[in-house]
mmCIF file of C-alpha atoms in Angstrom:
data_model
loop_
_atom_site.group_PDB
_atom_site.id
_atom_site.type_symbol
_atom_site.label_atom_id
_atom_site.label_comp_id
_atom_site.label_asym_id
_atom_site.label_seq_id
_atom_site.Cartn_x
_atom_site.Cartn_y
_atom_site.Cartn_z
ATOM 1 C CA UNK A 1 -39.526 -58.193 -73.978
ATOM 2 C CA UNK A 2 -39.527 -58.041 -70.193
ATOM 3 C CA UNK A 3 -36.309 -56.829 -68.591
ATOM 4 C CA UNK A 4 -35.915 -57.639 -64.913
ATOM 5 C CA UNK A 5 -34.016 -55.411 -62.497
ATOM 6 C CA UNK A 6 -31.505 -57.370 -60.411
ATOM 7 C CA UNK A 7 -29.147 -55.406 -58.176
ATOM 8 C CA UNK A 8 -25.506 -56.435 -58.180
ATOM 9 C CA UNK A 9 -24.227 -58.261 -55.106
ATOM 10 C CA UNK A 10 -22.589 -55.072 -53.810
ATOM 11 C CA UNK A 11 -25.863 -53.128 -54.132
ATOM 12 C CA UNK A 12 -27.889 -55.520 -51.957
ATOM 13 C CA UNK A 13 -28.608 -53.749 -48.663
ATOM 14 C CA UNK A 14 -29.536 -55.136 -45.277
ATOM 15 C CA UNK A 15 -32.439 -52.681 -45.022
ATOM 16 C CA UNK A 16 -33.771 -53.791 -48.419
ATOM 17 C CA UNK A 17 -33.538 -57.499 -47.588
ATOM 18 C CA UNK A 18 -35.170 -57.074 -44.185
ATOM 19 C CA UNK A 19 -37.945 -54.870 -45.604
ATOM 20 C CA UNK A 20 -38.697 -57.427 -48.318
ATOM 21 C CA UNK A 21 -38.774 -60.315 -45.829
ATOM 22 C CA UNK A 22 -40.911 -58.374 -43.331
ATOM 23 C CA UNK A 23 -44.043 -59.290 -45.285
ATOM 24 C CA UNK A 24 -45.324 -62.775 -44.324
ATOM 25 C CA UNK A 25 -46.280 -63.643 -47.918
ATOM 26 C CA UNK A 26 -42.837 -62.773 -49.277
ATOM 27 C CA UNK A 27 -41.230 -64.736 -46.446
ATOM 28 C CA UNK A 28 -43.349 -67.745 -47.448
ATOM 29 C CA UNK A 29 -42.347 -67.316 -51.100
ATOM 30 C CA UNK A 30 -38.633 -67.353 -50.198
ATOM 31 C CA UNK A 31 -39.126 -70.408 -47.954
ATOM 32 C CA UNK A 32 -40.958 -72.151 -50.786
ATOM 33 C CA UNK A 33 -38.177 -71.353 -53.260
ATOM 34 C CA UNK A 34 -35.468 -72.535 -50.859
ATOM 35 C CA UNK A 35 -37.414 -75.740 -50.199
ATOM 36 C CA UNK A 36 -36.825 -76.750 -53.815
ATOM 37 C CA UNK A 37 -33.051 -77.271 -53.384
ATOM 38 C CA UNK A 38 -32.241 -74.168 -55.449
ATOM 39 C CA UNK A 39 -34.289 -75.372 -58.420
ATOM 40 C CA UNK A 40 -36.112 -72.643 -60.288
ATOM 41 C CA UNK A 41 -39.822 -72.281 -59.679
ATOM 42 C CA UNK A 42 -42.414 -70.354 -61.591
ATOM 43 C CA UNK A 43 -44.298 -67.602 -59.798
ATOM 44 C CA UNK A 44 -47.400 -69.805 -59.706
ATOM 45 C CA UNK A 45 -45.508 -72.767 -58.205
ATOM 46 C CA UNK A 46 -44.110 -70.557 -55.431
ATOM 47 C CA UNK A 47 -47.471 -68.886 -54.729
ATOM 48 C CA UNK A 48 -48.052 -68.809 -50.963
ATOM 49 C CA UNK A 49 -51.845 -69.052 -51.205
ATOM 50 C CA UNK A 50 -53.974 -70.275 -54.111
ATOM 51 C CA UNK A 51 -56.467 -67.379 -54.186
ATOM 52 C CA UNK A 52 -53.877 -64.597 -54.530
ATOM 53 C CA UNK A 53 -54.427 -62.190 -57.423
ATOM 54 C CA UNK A 54 -51.766 -62.316 -60.126
ATOM 55 C CA UNK A 55 -51.087 -58.601 -59.763
ATOM 56 C CA UNK A 56 -50.428 -59.030 -56.032
ATOM 57 C CA UNK A 57 -48.162 -61.996 -56.684
ATOM 58 C CA UNK A 58 -46.248 -60.062 -59.347
ATOM 59 C CA UNK A 59 -45.742 -57.193 -56.910
ATOM 60 C CA UNK A 60 -44.335 -59.551 -54.253
ATOM 61 C CA UNK A 61 -41.867 -61.020 -56.751
ATOM 62 C CA UNK A 62 -40.846 -57.546 -57.950
ATOM 63 C CA UNK A 63 -40.078 -56.468 -54.365
ATOM 64 C CA UNK A 64 -38.048 -59.641 -53.724
ATOM 65 C CA UNK A 65 -36.176 -59.163 -57.008
ATOM 66 C CA UNK A 66 -35.399 -55.478 -56.411
ATOM 67 C CA UNK A 67 -34.157 -56.288 -52.892
ATOM 68 C CA UNK A 68 -31.725 -58.775 -54.433
ATOM 69 C CA UNK A 69 -33.298 -61.838 -52.851
ATOM 70 C CA UNK A 70 -34.324 -63.634 -56.029
ATOM 71 C CA UNK A 71 -33.163 -63.960 -59.628
ATOM 72 C CA UNK A 72 -35.913 -64.162 -62.255
ATOM 73 C CA UNK A 73 -35.457 -65.443 -65.781
ATOM 74 C CA UNK A 74 -37.990 -65.893 -68.532
ATOM 75 C CA UNK A 75 -38.401 -69.371 -70.012
ATOM 76 C CA UNK A 76 -41.070 -69.423 -72.676
ATOM 77 C CA UNK A 77 -44.118 -67.808 -71.095
ATOM 78 C CA UNK A 78 -43.002 -68.579 -67.531
ATOM 79 C CA UNK A 79 -40.958 -66.491 -65.160
ATOM 80 C CA UNK A 80 -38.576 -68.811 -63.304
ATOM 81 C CA UNK A 81 -37.246 -67.748 -59.904
ATOM 82 C CA UNK A 82 -34.410 -68.817 -57.654
ATOM 83 C CA UNK A 83 -33.154 -67.378 -54.365
ATOM 84 C CA UNK A 84 -29.788 -65.612 -54.669
ATOM 85 C CA UNK A 85 -28.584 -67.466 -51.596
ATOM 86 C CA UNK A 86 -24.866 -67.206 -52.414
ATOM 87 C CA UNK A 87 -25.104 -63.443 -52.933
ATOM 88 C CA UNK A 88 -27.091 -62.898 -49.729
ATOM 89 C CA UNK A 89 -24.723 -65.102 -47.723
ATOM 90 C CA UNK A 90 -21.708 -63.266 -49.141
ATOM 91 C CA UNK A 91 -23.150 -59.910 -48.051
ATOM 92 C CA UNK A 92 -24.786 -61.022 -44.784
ATOM 93 C CA UNK A 93 -23.483 -64.404 -43.575
ATOM 94 C CA UNK A 94 -26.141 -66.657 -42.027
ATOM 95 C CA UNK A 95 -28.866 -63.989 -42.321
ATOM 96 C CA UNK A 96 -31.232 -66.105 -44.422
ATOM 97 C CA UNK A 97 -30.647 -69.211 -42.328
ATOM 98 C CA UNK A 98 -31.311 -67.250 -39.133
ATOM 99 C CA UNK A 99 -34.462 -65.523 -40.370
ATOM 100 C CA UNK A 100 -35.914 -68.591 -42.050
ATOM 101 C CA UNK A 101 -35.158 -70.750 -39.004
ATOM 102 C CA UNK A 102 -37.870 -69.044 -36.968
ATOM 103 C CA UNK A 103 -41.445 -70.321 -37.156
ATOM 104 C CA UNK A 104 -43.982 -67.989 -38.754
#
């Protein structure tokens, strides 16, 4: 069974969050997840471009998860993801809103 690594709120670092969001594809994934009103999305639903290899997509989600930006749960054969907005805002108020407010 797959076990996902999710840092605790206190272990989320500014450097980790900024490094994860520095990649345009990961930034698009987070924007896509937040656009769903905090509903969970599968990795495929949040995919930033249709032709992306599954291994590349999995790597992007792993980086976002290890940075503390998303929470992933397994539901059947799907991995469901949601942005840990409350945790990020508790650590770094308005950071997500500020970063995501800029056009790509």
